[in-house]
mmCIF file of C-alpha atoms and ligand atoms in Angstrom:
data_model
loop_
_atom_site.group_PDB
_atom_site.id
_atom_site.type_symbol
_atom_site.label_atom_id
_atom_site.label_comp_id
_atom_site.label_asym_id
_atom_site.label_seq_id
_atom_site.Cartn_x
_atom_site.Cartn_y
_atom_site.Cartn_z
ATOM 1 C CA MET A 1 -9.718 25.940 -7.833
ATOM 2 C CA SER A 2 -10.740 24.976 -11.358
ATOM 3 C CA LYS A 3 -11.615 21.374 -12.150
ATOM 4 C CA ARG A 4 -8.887 18.983 -11.075
ATOM 5 C CA TYR A 5 -8.198 15.527 -12.427
ATOM 6 C CA TYR A 6 -6.860 13.474 -9.553
ATOM 7 C CA PHE A 7 -4.772 10.468 -10.564
ATOM 8 C CA ASP A 8 -2.778 9.880 -7.392
ATOM 9 C CA HIS A 9 -5.004 7.583 -5.318
ATOM 10 C CA ALA A 10 -1.957 5.468 -4.434
ATOM 11 C CA ALA A 11 -0.583 8.455 -2.488
ATOM 12 C CA THR A 12 -3.863 9.170 -0.756
ATOM 13 C CA THR A 13 -7.593 9.140 -1.490
ATOM 14 C CA PRO A 14 -10.282 11.747 -0.840
ATOM 15 C CA LEU A 15 -12.243 11.178 2.363
ATOM 16 C CA ASP A 16 -15.640 9.740 1.481
ATOM 17 C CA PRO A 17 -18.526 12.049 2.547
ATOM 18 C CA GLU A 18 -20.327 9.112 4.228
ATOM 19 C CA VAL A 19 -17.164 8.357 6.198
ATOM 20 C CA LEU A 20 -16.919 11.974 7.315
ATOM 21 C CA GLN A 21 -20.550 11.899 8.511
ATOM 22 C CA THR A 22 -19.958 8.854 10.708
ATOM 23 C CA MET A 23 -16.813 10.430 12.177
ATOM 24 C CA LYS A 24 -18.288 13.829 13.037
ATOM 25 C CA PRO A 25 -20.123 13.027 16.321
ATOM 26 C CA PHE A 26 -16.941 11.502 17.759
ATOM 27 C CA PHE A 27 -15.074 14.795 17.634
ATOM 28 C CA ARG A 28 -17.429 16.471 20.106
ATOM 29 C CA ASP A 29 -20.660 14.907 21.375
ATOM 30 C CA LYS A 30 -19.254 11.406 21.719
ATOM 31 C CA PHE A 31 -15.857 12.405 23.071
ATOM 32 C CA GLY A 32 -15.440 9.728 25.753
ATOM 33 C CA ASN A 33 -12.277 7.768 26.422
ATOM 34 C CA PRO A 34 -12.917 4.107 25.524
ATOM 35 C CA SER A 35 -11.054 3.000 28.660
ATOM 36 C CA SER A 36 -13.480 4.825 30.999
ATOM 37 C CA ILE A 37 -16.184 2.777 32.704
ATOM 38 C CA TYR A 38 -19.023 5.331 32.694
ATOM 39 C CA GLN A 39 -21.470 5.810 29.820
ATOM 40 C CA GLU A 40 -19.402 8.219 27.684
ATOM 41 C CA GLY A 41 -16.484 5.787 27.768
ATOM 42 C CA GLN A 42 -18.622 2.768 27.007
ATOM 43 C CA GLN A 43 -20.197 4.542 24.058
ATOM 44 C CA ALA A 44 -16.725 5.154 22.595
ATOM 45 C CA GLU A 45 -15.718 1.563 23.387
ATOM 46 C CA ARG A 46 -18.753 0.235 21.506
ATOM 47 C CA ALA A 47 -17.843 2.384 18.492
ATOM 48 C CA LEU A 48 -14.343 0.896 18.511
ATOM 49 C CA THR A 49 -15.735 -2.621 18.667
ATOM 50 C CA GLU A 50 -18.029 -1.963 15.736
ATOM 51 C CA ALA A 51 -15.186 -0.491 13.654
ATOM 52 C CA ARG A 52 -12.961 -3.424 14.572
ATOM 53 C CA GLU A 53 -15.587 -5.852 13.317
ATOM 54 C CA LYS A 54 -15.873 -3.974 10.033
ATOM 55 C CA VAL A 55 -12.112 -4.096 9.489
ATOM 56 C CA GLN A 56 -12.153 -7.776 10.528
ATOM 57 C CA HIS A 57 -14.789 -8.421 7.896
ATOM 58 C CA MET A 58 -12.833 -6.610 5.164
ATOM 59 C CA ILE A 59 -9.879 -8.979 5.525
ATOM 60 C CA ASN A 60 -11.934 -12.001 6.682
ATOM 61 C CA ALA A 61 -10.087 -12.417 9.989
ATOM 62 C CA ALA A 62 -11.455 -15.177 12.245
ATOM 63 C CA ASP A 63 -11.746 -12.921 15.289
ATOM 64 C CA SER A 64 -11.980 -9.146 15.761
ATOM 65 C CA ARG A 65 -9.400 -9.423 18.558
ATOM 66 C CA GLU A 66 -6.834 -10.116 15.839
ATOM 67 C CA ILE A 67 -7.084 -6.469 14.683
ATOM 68 C CA ILE A 68 -4.789 -3.880 16.334
ATOM 69 C CA PHE A 69 -5.483 -0.251 15.431
ATOM 70 C CA THR A 70 -2.369 1.859 14.877
ATOM 71 C CA GLY A 71 -1.562 5.439 13.948
ATOM 72 C CA SER A 72 -0.865 4.607 10.268
ATOM 73 C CA GLY A 73 0.114 1.965 7.744
ATOM 74 C CA THR A 74 3.719 2.838 8.487
ATOM 75 C CA GLU A 75 3.218 2.155 12.181
ATOM 76 C CA ALA A 76 1.514 -1.168 11.398
ATOM 77 C CA ASP A 77 4.559 -2.189 9.313
ATOM 78 C CA ASN A 78 6.948 -1.117 12.082
ATOM 79 C CA LEU A 79 4.972 -2.938 14.766
ATOM 80 C CA ALA A 80 4.738 -6.121 12.694
ATOM 81 C CA ILE A 81 8.402 -6.290 11.724
ATOM 82 C CA LYS A 82 10.068 -5.021 14.894
ATOM 83 C CA GLY A 83 7.476 -6.679 17.113
ATOM 84 C CA ALA A 84 7.817 -10.121 15.521
ATOM 85 C CA ALA A 85 11.595 -9.897 15.139
ATOM 86 C CA MET A 86 12.128 -8.964 18.783
ATOM 87 C CA ALA A 87 9.633 -11.529 20.073
ATOM 88 C CA ARG A 88 11.388 -14.329 18.157
ATOM 89 C CA LYS A 89 14.968 -13.307 18.788
ATOM 90 C CA ASP A 90 15.458 -16.495 20.818
ATOM 91 C CA ARG A 91 15.005 -18.496 17.597
ATOM 92 C CA GLY A 92 17.191 -16.497 15.231
ATOM 93 C CA ASN A 93 17.941 -13.110 13.776
ATOM 94 C CA HIS A 94 17.436 -13.455 10.020
ATOM 95 C CA ILE A 95 14.694 -11.660 8.065
ATOM 96 C CA ILE A 96 13.791 -11.944 4.372
ATOM 97 C CA THR A 97 12.175 -9.124 2.406
ATOM 98 C CA SER A 98 12.317 -7.779 -1.162
ATOM 99 C CA LYS A 99 14.008 -4.820 -2.806
ATOM 100 C CA THR A 100 10.742 -3.245 -3.935
ATOM 101 C CA GLU A 101 9.019 -2.906 -0.559
ATOM 102 C CA HIS A 102 7.643 0.414 0.663
ATOM 103 C CA HIS A 103 10.110 2.419 2.726
ATOM 104 C CA ALA A 104 8.011 1.682 5.824
ATOM 105 C CA VAL A 105 9.228 -1.914 5.452
ATOM 106 C CA LEU A 106 12.674 -1.377 3.911
ATOM 107 C CA HIS A 107 13.830 1.271 6.349
ATOM 108 C CA THR A 108 12.481 -0.754 9.285
ATOM 109 C CA CYS A 109 14.526 -3.752 8.144
ATOM 110 C CA GLU A 110 17.593 -1.539 7.694
ATOM 111 C CA PHE A 111 17.062 -0.167 11.214
ATOM 112 C CA LEU A 112 16.988 -3.691 12.654
ATOM 113 C CA GLU A 113 20.219 -4.525 10.799
ATOM 114 C CA LYS A 114 22.003 -1.392 11.857
ATOM 115 C CA HIS A 115 20.936 -1.063 15.489
ATOM 116 C CA LEU A 116 19.785 -4.477 16.690
ATOM 117 C CA ASP A 117 22.090 -6.934 14.893
ATOM 118 C CA PHE A 118 19.497 -8.593 12.714
ATOM 119 C CA GLU A 119 20.538 -9.884 9.282
ATOM 120 C CA VAL A 120 18.306 -9.121 6.337
ATOM 121 C CA THR A 121 18.161 -10.659 2.851
ATOM 122 C CA TYR A 122 16.682 -8.320 0.232
ATOM 123 C CA LEU A 123 15.351 -10.492 -2.581
ATOM 124 C CA PRO A 124 15.685 -9.139 -6.121
ATOM 125 C CA VAL A 125 12.691 -8.973 -8.460
ATOM 126 C CA ASP A 126 12.357 -9.761 -12.159
ATOM 127 C CA GLU A 127 11.700 -7.139 -14.862
ATOM 128 C CA LYS A 128 7.989 -7.072 -13.977
ATOM 129 C CA GLY A 129 8.553 -6.783 -10.236
ATOM 130 C CA PHE A 130 7.912 -10.372 -9.077
ATOM 131 C CA ILE A 131 10.062 -12.147 -6.548
ATOM 132 C CA ASP A 132 11.185 -15.687 -7.447
ATOM 133 C CA LEU A 133 9.793 -18.345 -5.085
ATOM 134 C CA GLN A 134 12.794 -20.566 -5.733
ATOM 135 C CA GLU A 135 15.084 -17.745 -4.637
ATOM 136 C CA LEU A 136 12.919 -17.221 -1.578
ATOM 137 C CA GLU A 137 13.281 -20.886 -0.596
ATOM 138 C CA GLU A 138 17.032 -20.721 -1.146
ATOM 139 C CA ALA A 139 17.300 -17.643 1.069
ATOM 140 C CA ILE A 140 15.699 -19.416 4.020
ATOM 141 C CA ARG A 141 18.142 -20.358 6.794
ATOM 142 C CA SER A 142 17.740 -22.199 10.073
ATOM 143 C CA ASP A 143 17.744 -18.835 11.854
ATOM 144 C CA THR A 144 15.153 -17.142 9.604
ATOM 145 C CA ILE A 145 12.311 -15.877 11.781
ATOM 146 C CA LEU A 146 10.340 -13.528 9.527
ATOM 147 C CA ILE A 147 9.479 -13.018 5.861
ATOM 148 C CA THR A 148 7.926 -9.678 4.885
ATOM 149 C CA ILE A 149 6.727 -9.282 1.279
ATOM 150 C CA MET A 150 4.116 -6.789 0.148
ATOM 151 C CA THR A 151 0.791 -7.957 -1.317
ATOM 152 C CA ALA A 152 0.880 -5.374 -4.119
ATOM 153 C CA ASN A 153 3.438 -2.755 -5.074
ATOM 154 C CA ASN A 154 2.530 0.912 -4.649
ATOM 155 C CA GLU A 155 4.551 2.120 -7.652
ATOM 156 C CA ILE A 156 4.125 -0.517 -10.329
ATOM 157 C CA GLY A 157 1.054 -2.488 -9.198
ATOM 158 C CA THR A 158 2.697 -5.943 -9.183
ATOM 159 C CA ILE A 159 0.724 -8.462 -7.093
ATOM 160 C CA GLN A 160 2.963 -11.021 -5.374
ATOM 161 C CA PRO A 161 1.940 -14.680 -4.892
ATOM 162 C CA ILE A 162 1.036 -14.185 -1.247
ATOM 163 C CA SER A 163 -0.626 -17.567 -0.580
ATOM 164 C CA ARG A 164 2.388 -19.451 -1.941
ATOM 165 C CA ILE A 165 4.768 -17.360 0.170
ATOM 166 C CA ALA A 166 2.622 -18.049 3.238
ATOM 167 C CA GLU A 167 2.814 -21.821 2.541
ATOM 168 C CA ILE A 168 6.588 -21.697 2.223
ATOM 169 C CA ALA A 169 6.869 -19.667 5.433
ATOM 170 C CA GLU A 170 4.640 -22.067 7.315
ATOM 171 C CA GLU A 171 6.587 -25.131 6.161
ATOM 172 C CA HIS A 172 9.651 -23.613 7.801
ATOM 173 C CA ASP A 173 7.861 -22.223 10.849
ATOM 174 C CA ILE A 174 8.690 -18.653 9.827
ATOM 175 C CA TYR A 175 6.290 -15.755 10.432
ATOM 176 C CA PHE A 176 4.963 -14.097 7.299
ATOM 177 C CA HIS A 177 4.022 -10.410 7.265
ATOM 178 C CA THR A 178 2.551 -8.666 4.246
ATOM 179 C CA ASP A 179 2.072 -4.955 3.637
ATOM 180 C CA ALA A 180 -1.401 -4.887 2.063
ATOM 181 C CA VAL A 181 -1.838 -1.110 2.298
ATOM 182 C CA GLN A 182 -2.032 -0.720 -1.465
ATOM 183 C CA ALA A 183 -4.037 -3.905 -2.068
ATOM 184 C CA ALA A 184 -6.874 -3.121 0.352
ATOM 185 C CA GLY A 185 -9.915 -1.809 -1.435
ATOM 186 C CA GLN A 186 -8.540 -3.060 -4.781
ATOM 187 C CA LEU A 187 -8.355 -6.819 -4.186
ATOM 188 C CA GLU A 188 -10.245 -9.202 -1.967
ATOM 189 C CA ILE A 189 -8.181 -9.850 1.120
ATOM 190 C CA ASP A 190 -8.758 -13.084 2.987
ATOM 191 C CA VAL A 191 -6.224 -13.718 5.733
ATOM 192 C CA GLN A 192 -7.669 -17.145 6.550
ATOM 193 C CA GLN A 193 -7.410 -18.332 2.982
ATOM 194 C CA SER A 194 -3.977 -16.819 2.278
ATOM 195 C CA GLY A 195 -2.583 -17.944 5.628
ATOM 196 C CA VAL A 196 -0.569 -14.817 6.481
ATOM 197 C CA ASP A 197 0.400 -14.197 10.120
ATOM 198 C CA LEU A 198 0.592 -10.403 10.016
ATOM 199 C CA LEU A 199 -0.968 -7.920 7.575
ATOM 200 C CA SER A 200 -0.864 -4.103 7.461
ATOM 201 C CA ILE A 201 -3.536 -1.754 6.109
ATOM 202 C CA SER A 202 -4.154 2.001 6.196
ATOM 203 C CA ALA A 203 -7.412 3.997 6.215
ATOM 204 C CA HIS A 204 -6.412 6.914 3.986
ATOM 205 C CA LYS A 205 -5.722 4.629 1.026
ATOM 206 C CA ILE A 206 -9.367 3.447 1.054
ATOM 207 C CA ASN A 207 -11.201 6.789 1.268
ATOM 208 C CA GLY A 208 -10.848 6.890 5.053
ATOM 209 C CA PRO A 209 -9.050 9.462 7.231
ATOM 210 C CA LYS A 210 -5.298 9.940 7.513
ATOM 211 C CA GLY A 211 -3.446 8.906 10.635
ATOM 212 C CA VAL A 212 -5.073 5.539 11.268
ATOM 213 C CA GLY A 213 -4.000 2.056 10.266
ATOM 214 C CA ALA A 214 -4.397 -1.518 11.434
ATOM 215 C CA LEU A 215 -2.281 -4.597 11.901
ATOM 216 C CA TYR A 216 -3.840 -8.048 11.654
ATOM 217 C CA VAL A 217 -2.112 -10.445 14.035
ATOM 218 C CA LYS A 218 -3.145 -14.069 13.685
ATOM 219 C CA LYS A 219 -4.085 -15.664 17.002
ATOM 220 C CA GLY A 220 -1.005 -17.179 18.640
ATOM 221 C CA THR A 221 1.512 -14.966 16.817
ATOM 222 C CA ARG A 222 4.137 -13.579 19.179
ATOM 223 C CA LEU A 223 4.579 -9.834 18.993
ATOM 224 C CA LEU A 224 6.513 -7.474 21.245
ATOM 225 C CA PRO A 225 4.703 -4.133 21.693
ATOM 226 C CA GLN A 226 6.685 -1.189 20.336
ATOM 227 C CA MET A 227 5.097 1.468 22.494
ATOM 228 C CA GLN A 228 5.009 1.336 26.253
ATOM 229 C CA GLY A 229 2.140 2.867 28.205
ATOM 230 C CA GLY A 230 -1.461 1.898 28.921
ATOM 231 C CA ALA A 231 -3.214 -1.393 28.250
ATOM 232 C CA GLN A 232 -5.047 -0.344 25.082
ATOM 233 C CA GLU A 233 -5.419 -2.692 22.106
ATOM 234 C CA ARG A 234 -5.019 -5.728 24.367
ATOM 235 C CA LYS A 235 -1.664 -4.378 25.559
ATOM 236 C CA ARG A 236 -0.180 -4.420 22.081
ATOM 237 C CA ARG A 237 -0.417 -0.709 21.243
ATOM 238 C CA ALA A 238 -0.478 1.750 24.141
ATOM 239 C CA SER A 239 -2.142 5.189 23.928
ATOM 240 C CA THR A 240 -5.716 6.460 23.909
ATOM 241 C CA GLU A 241 -7.368 5.320 20.715
ATOM 242 C CA ASN A 242 -8.032 7.768 17.866
ATOM 243 C CA VAL A 243 -11.777 7.176 18.153
ATOM 244 C CA PRO A 244 -13.027 9.397 15.269
ATOM 245 C CA GLY A 245 -10.276 8.061 12.999
ATOM 246 C CA ILE A 246 -11.012 4.441 13.865
ATOM 247 C CA VAL A 247 -14.754 4.958 13.388
ATOM 248 C CA GLY A 248 -13.982 6.450 9.959
ATOM 249 C CA PHE A 249 -11.699 3.519 9.153
ATOM 250 C CA GLY A 250 -14.503 1.085 9.986
ATOM 251 C CA GLU A 251 -16.957 2.903 7.748
ATOM 252 C CA ALA A 252 -14.391 3.124 4.922
ATOM 253 C CA ALA A 253 -13.715 -0.622 5.253
ATOM 254 C CA GLU A 254 -17.412 -1.414 5.035
ATOM 255 C CA LEU A 255 -17.844 0.793 1.960
ATOM 256 C CA ALA A 256 -14.736 -0.716 0.355
ATOM 257 C CA VAL A 257 -16.165 -4.224 0.677
ATOM 258 C CA LYS A 258 -19.516 -3.178 -0.735
ATOM 259 C CA ARG A 259 -17.996 -1.286 -3.658
ATOM 260 C CA LEU A 260 -15.189 -3.663 -4.553
ATOM 261 C CA PRO A 261 -16.703 -5.748 -7.411
ATOM 262 C CA GLU A 262 -18.064 -2.782 -9.339
ATOM 263 C CA LYS A 263 -15.036 -0.603 -8.682
ATOM 264 C CA ARG A 264 -12.645 -3.321 -9.774
ATOM 265 C CA GLN A 265 -14.491 -3.880 -13.052
ATOM 266 C CA LYS A 266 -14.539 -0.157 -13.799
ATOM 267 C CA LEU A 267 -10.898 0.461 -12.953
ATOM 268 C CA ILE A 268 -9.622 -2.533 -14.916
ATOM 269 C CA LYS A 269 -11.371 -1.113 -17.961
ATOM 270 C CA PHE A 270 -9.830 2.350 -17.397
ATOM 271 C CA ARG A 271 -6.420 0.879 -16.641
ATOM 272 C CA ASP A 272 -6.313 -1.151 -19.822
ATOM 273 C CA LYS A 273 -7.608 1.752 -21.880
ATOM 274 C CA ILE A 274 -4.781 3.968 -20.598
ATOM 275 C CA ILE A 275 -2.163 1.274 -21.191
ATOM 276 C CA ASP A 276 -3.393 0.459 -24.715
ATOM 277 C CA THR A 277 -3.736 4.088 -25.758
ATOM 278 C CA VAL A 278 -0.344 5.187 -24.426
ATOM 279 C CA LEU A 279 1.524 2.213 -25.917
ATOM 280 C CA ASP A 280 -0.239 2.866 -29.203
ATOM 281 C CA GLU A 281 0.195 6.633 -29.416
ATOM 282 C CA ILE A 282 3.573 7.262 -27.788
ATOM 283 C CA SER A 283 6.908 5.824 -28.896
ATOM 284 C CA GLU A 284 9.833 4.750 -26.703
ATOM 285 C CA VAL A 285 7.691 4.081 -23.674
ATOM 286 C CA ARG A 286 7.930 1.183 -21.244
ATOM 287 C CA LEU A 287 5.092 -0.197 -19.161
ATOM 288 C CA ASN A 288 6.362 -0.985 -15.656
ATOM 289 C CA GLY A 289 4.849 -4.033 -13.998
ATOM 290 C CA PRO A 290 2.760 -6.823 -15.509
ATOM 291 C CA ARG A 291 -0.498 -6.734 -17.457
ATOM 292 C CA GLY A 292 -3.698 -8.557 -16.529
ATOM 293 C CA ASP A 293 -4.745 -10.188 -13.259
ATOM 294 C CA GLN A 294 -1.354 -9.855 -11.605
ATOM 295 C CA ARG A 295 -1.569 -6.066 -11.709
ATOM 296 C CA LEU A 296 -3.584 -3.846 -9.347
ATOM 297 C CA PRO A 297 -6.778 -2.654 -11.088
ATOM 298 C CA ASN A 298 -6.077 1.007 -10.316
ATOM 299 C CA ASN A 299 -2.386 1.304 -11.213
ATOM 300 C CA VAL A 300 -0.589 2.312 -14.394
ATOM 301 C CA SER A 301 3.152 3.052 -14.497
ATOM 302 C CA PHE A 302 5.293 4.059 -17.469
ATOM 303 C CA CYS A 303 8.808 5.192 -18.195
ATOM 304 C CA PHE A 304 9.118 7.661 -21.066
ATOM 305 C CA ARG A 305 12.595 7.892 -22.548
ATOM 306 C CA TYR A 306 14.531 11.158 -22.930
ATOM 307 C CA ILE A 307 12.508 13.147 -20.393
ATOM 308 C CA GLU A 308 12.209 13.615 -16.646
ATOM 309 C CA GLY A 309 9.233 12.465 -14.587
ATOM 310 C CA GLU A 310 9.262 15.736 -12.665
ATOM 311 C CA SER A 311 8.726 17.824 -15.783
ATOM 312 C CA ILE A 312 5.880 15.554 -16.910
ATOM 313 C CA LEU A 313 4.218 16.103 -13.527
ATOM 314 C CA LEU A 314 4.600 19.883 -13.645
ATOM 315 C CA ASN A 315 3.148 20.054 -17.150
ATOM 316 C CA LEU A 316 0.235 17.795 -16.241
ATOM 317 C CA ASP A 317 -0.405 19.858 -13.118
ATOM 318 C CA MET A 318 -0.788 23.000 -15.229
ATOM 319 C CA LEU A 319 -3.462 21.154 -17.195
ATOM 320 C CA GLY A 320 -5.288 20.284 -13.968
ATOM 321 C CA ILE A 321 -3.965 16.722 -13.711
ATOM 322 C CA ALA A 322 -2.437 15.387 -10.472
ATOM 323 C CA ALA A 323 -0.223 12.334 -10.968
ATOM 324 C CA SER A 324 3.017 11.063 -9.518
ATOM 325 C CA SER A 325 6.454 9.892 -10.478
ATOM 326 C CA GLY A 326 7.335 6.834 -8.459
ATOM 327 C CA SER A 327 5.932 7.178 -4.961
ATOM 328 C CA ALA A 328 5.011 10.273 -2.988
ATOM 329 C CA CYS A 329 7.690 9.397 -0.467
ATOM 330 C CA THR A 330 10.608 9.573 -2.910
ATOM 331 C CA SER A 331 9.536 12.721 -4.713
ATOM 332 C CA GLY A 332 11.502 15.709 -3.583
ATOM 333 C CA SER A 333 14.702 13.686 -3.819
ATOM 334 C CA LEU A 334 16.647 13.503 -7.058
ATOM 335 C CA ASP A 335 17.356 9.778 -6.847
ATOM 336 C CA PRO A 336 15.250 7.590 -9.103
ATOM 337 C CA SER A 337 12.909 5.264 -7.259
ATOM 338 C CA HIS A 338 14.401 2.107 -5.751
ATOM 339 C CA VAL A 339 11.533 0.170 -7.314
ATOM 340 C CA MET A 340 12.368 1.297 -10.871
ATOM 341 C CA LEU A 341 16.054 0.532 -10.341
ATOM 342 C CA SER A 342 15.167 -2.929 -8.975
ATOM 343 C CA LEU A 343 13.456 -3.695 -12.292
ATOM 344 C CA GLY A 344 16.877 -3.347 -13.915
ATOM 345 C CA LEU A 345 16.226 0.047 -15.501
ATOM 346 C CA SER A 346 19.075 2.504 -16.039
ATOM 347 C CA HIS A 347 18.998 5.752 -14.059
ATOM 348 C CA GLU A 348 18.203 7.604 -17.245
ATOM 349 C CA VAL A 349 15.123 5.509 -18.048
ATOM 350 C CA ALA A 350 14.007 5.323 -14.404
ATOM 351 C CA HIS A 351 13.970 9.128 -14.230
ATOM 352 C CA GLY A 352 11.226 9.324 -16.840
ATOM 353 C CA SER A 353 8.624 7.510 -14.770
ATOM 354 C CA LEU A 354 4.968 8.397 -14.416
ATOM 355 C CA ARG A 355 2.467 6.702 -12.110
ATOM 356 C CA ILE A 356 -1.236 7.086 -12.742
ATOM 357 C CA SER A 357 -3.373 5.674 -9.936
ATOM 358 C CA MET A 358 -7.156 5.693 -9.857
ATOM 359 C CA GLY A 359 -9.862 5.212 -7.257
ATOM 360 C CA TYR A 360 -13.523 4.861 -6.527
ATOM 361 C CA SER A 361 -14.313 8.396 -7.697
ATOM 362 C CA THR A 362 -12.415 8.215 -11.025
ATOM 363 C CA THR A 363 -14.646 8.716 -14.076
ATOM 364 C CA GLU A 364 -14.254 7.835 -17.745
ATOM 365 C CA GLU A 365 -14.423 11.536 -18.593
ATOM 366 C CA GLU A 366 -11.341 12.082 -16.404
ATOM 367 C CA VAL A 367 -9.506 9.209 -18.073
ATOM 368 C CA ASP A 368 -10.326 10.619 -21.504
ATOM 369 C CA TYR A 369 -9.087 14.060 -20.480
ATOM 370 C CA LEU A 370 -5.792 12.534 -19.359
ATOM 371 C CA LEU A 371 -5.427 10.556 -22.578
ATOM 372 C CA GLU A 372 -6.221 13.622 -24.645
ATOM 373 C CA HIS A 373 -3.375 15.613 -23.094
ATOM 374 C CA LEU A 374 -0.645 13.142 -22.158
ATOM 375 C CA PRO A 375 0.736 12.448 -25.672
ATOM 376 C CA SER A 376 1.213 16.158 -26.438
ATOM 377 C CA VAL A 377 2.869 16.787 -23.056
ATOM 378 C CA ILE A 378 5.354 13.986 -23.733
ATOM 379 C CA GLN A 379 5.998 15.249 -27.280
ATOM 380 C CA LYS A 380 6.499 18.819 -26.113
ATOM 381 C CA LEU A 381 9.038 17.765 -23.489
ATOM 382 C CA ARG A 382 10.879 15.540 -25.934
ATOM 383 C CA ASP A 383 11.088 18.347 -28.475
ATOM 384 C CA MET A 384 12.900 20.381 -25.803
ATOM 385 C CA SER A 385 15.153 17.505 -24.710
ATOM 386 C CA PRO A 386 18.772 17.526 -25.907
ATOM 387 C CA LEU A 387 18.702 13.691 -25.714
ATOM 388 C CA TYR A 388 15.858 13.261 -28.151
ATOM 389 C CA GLU A 389 16.317 13.003 -31.912
ATOM 390 C CA GLY A 390 12.669 12.795 -32.930
HETATM 391 C C1 PLP B 1 0.890 4.404 1.799
HETATM 392 C C2 PLP B 1 1.631 3.139 2.046
HETATM 393 C C3 PLP B 1 2.180 2.861 3.303
HETATM 394 C C4 PLP B 1 2.158 3.855 4.443
HETATM 395 O O1 PLP B 1 0.882 4.060 4.967
HETATM 396 P P1 PLP B 1 0.643 5.403 5.861
HETATM 397 O O2 PLP B 1 -0.698 5.186 6.467
HETATM 398 O O3 PLP B 1 0.666 6.536 4.888
HETATM 399 O O4 PLP B 1 1.733 5.472 6.847
HETATM 400 C C5 PLP B 1 2.811 1.660 3.498
HETATM 401 N N1 PLP B 1 2.899 0.760 2.514
HETATM 402 C C6 PLP B 1 2.382 0.976 1.295
HETATM 403 C C7 PLP B 1 2.495 -0.081 0.245
HETATM 404 C C8 PLP B 1 1.735 2.174 1.009
HETATM 405 O O5 PLP B 1 1.241 2.390 -0.206
#
């Protein structure tokens, strides 16, 4: 394949070569089951403990026993929301979330409404994607048991005021879960400082392997396991652990912590260069999400009027550029993204969305290549569009 320019790190990231090296022995030589008492098992168990401590360190949890490894970020979200909701059913059945959550959260909430008689409030967001804390307070009822609001949005990069939400939740004795899958590796995460009760992360979004995630569960938080079987993960997530995956997750977490300051500085510079150049060189374009510190360092999202996101992606792909329109999960369907519609955009505008997401490996040369080609791709598509009167 000729040189590719990968701008879809929010969908997934390339596995870091150092991470792969640490995983390799655990596929064959170190194959033991961590639950076994002989040496092979204990070797695997020690590797799990080490990885758990690295993930603990990345989010500054007080104790490594607060980390539950799962099969993905999606599973961590499911376990947090269903697990907390079912464990607290004696206190109420009302959950609060937002309209711009990832489907792993939204569809889980909808499932609880439909099949288990929970009631869910979906908070609206403003034109930049923020929830309103006043509206959050007003939505709280005596039977509210859980608030789940993402740390940062995967499509538009909006960072929610997590510490303030955690304070409000605590005042009312409500559990607070946050999906931090997109924030990990981009922002410092400190669960002790922010005061969240439950937090989800995923390895493949931080240059780790696919198929492994983690849920932070603050000590004392009630959680009903969602999988029945063995006593793994302190009886909170049955099934033999994915040892190579978890080892890779630990290594990726350690690298993410080490690389964060430099990576953040670099990506903020690239992000702002892309935003400034596109707003300057292309007309009738809208930046989705905020500018500055309240936006993820690696995320840029635009809507270009008169054209379709899908055709932008196909044209970029032919030039060697991989980007996305909305999220990877909604592509393939013709509906515009629920996030874009929640910002108050019309279907027509929402259809012209483009997400550019960067990562550790992104270079300035790649950014310049993108900026060299994007304006002409947009112009070409507009020239063909019956809606456009250039
Ligand atoms: C990718 C993503 C998920 C899902 O994680 P998987 O490990 O792919 O299941 C959940 N939430 C957000 C915000 C994401 O970006």
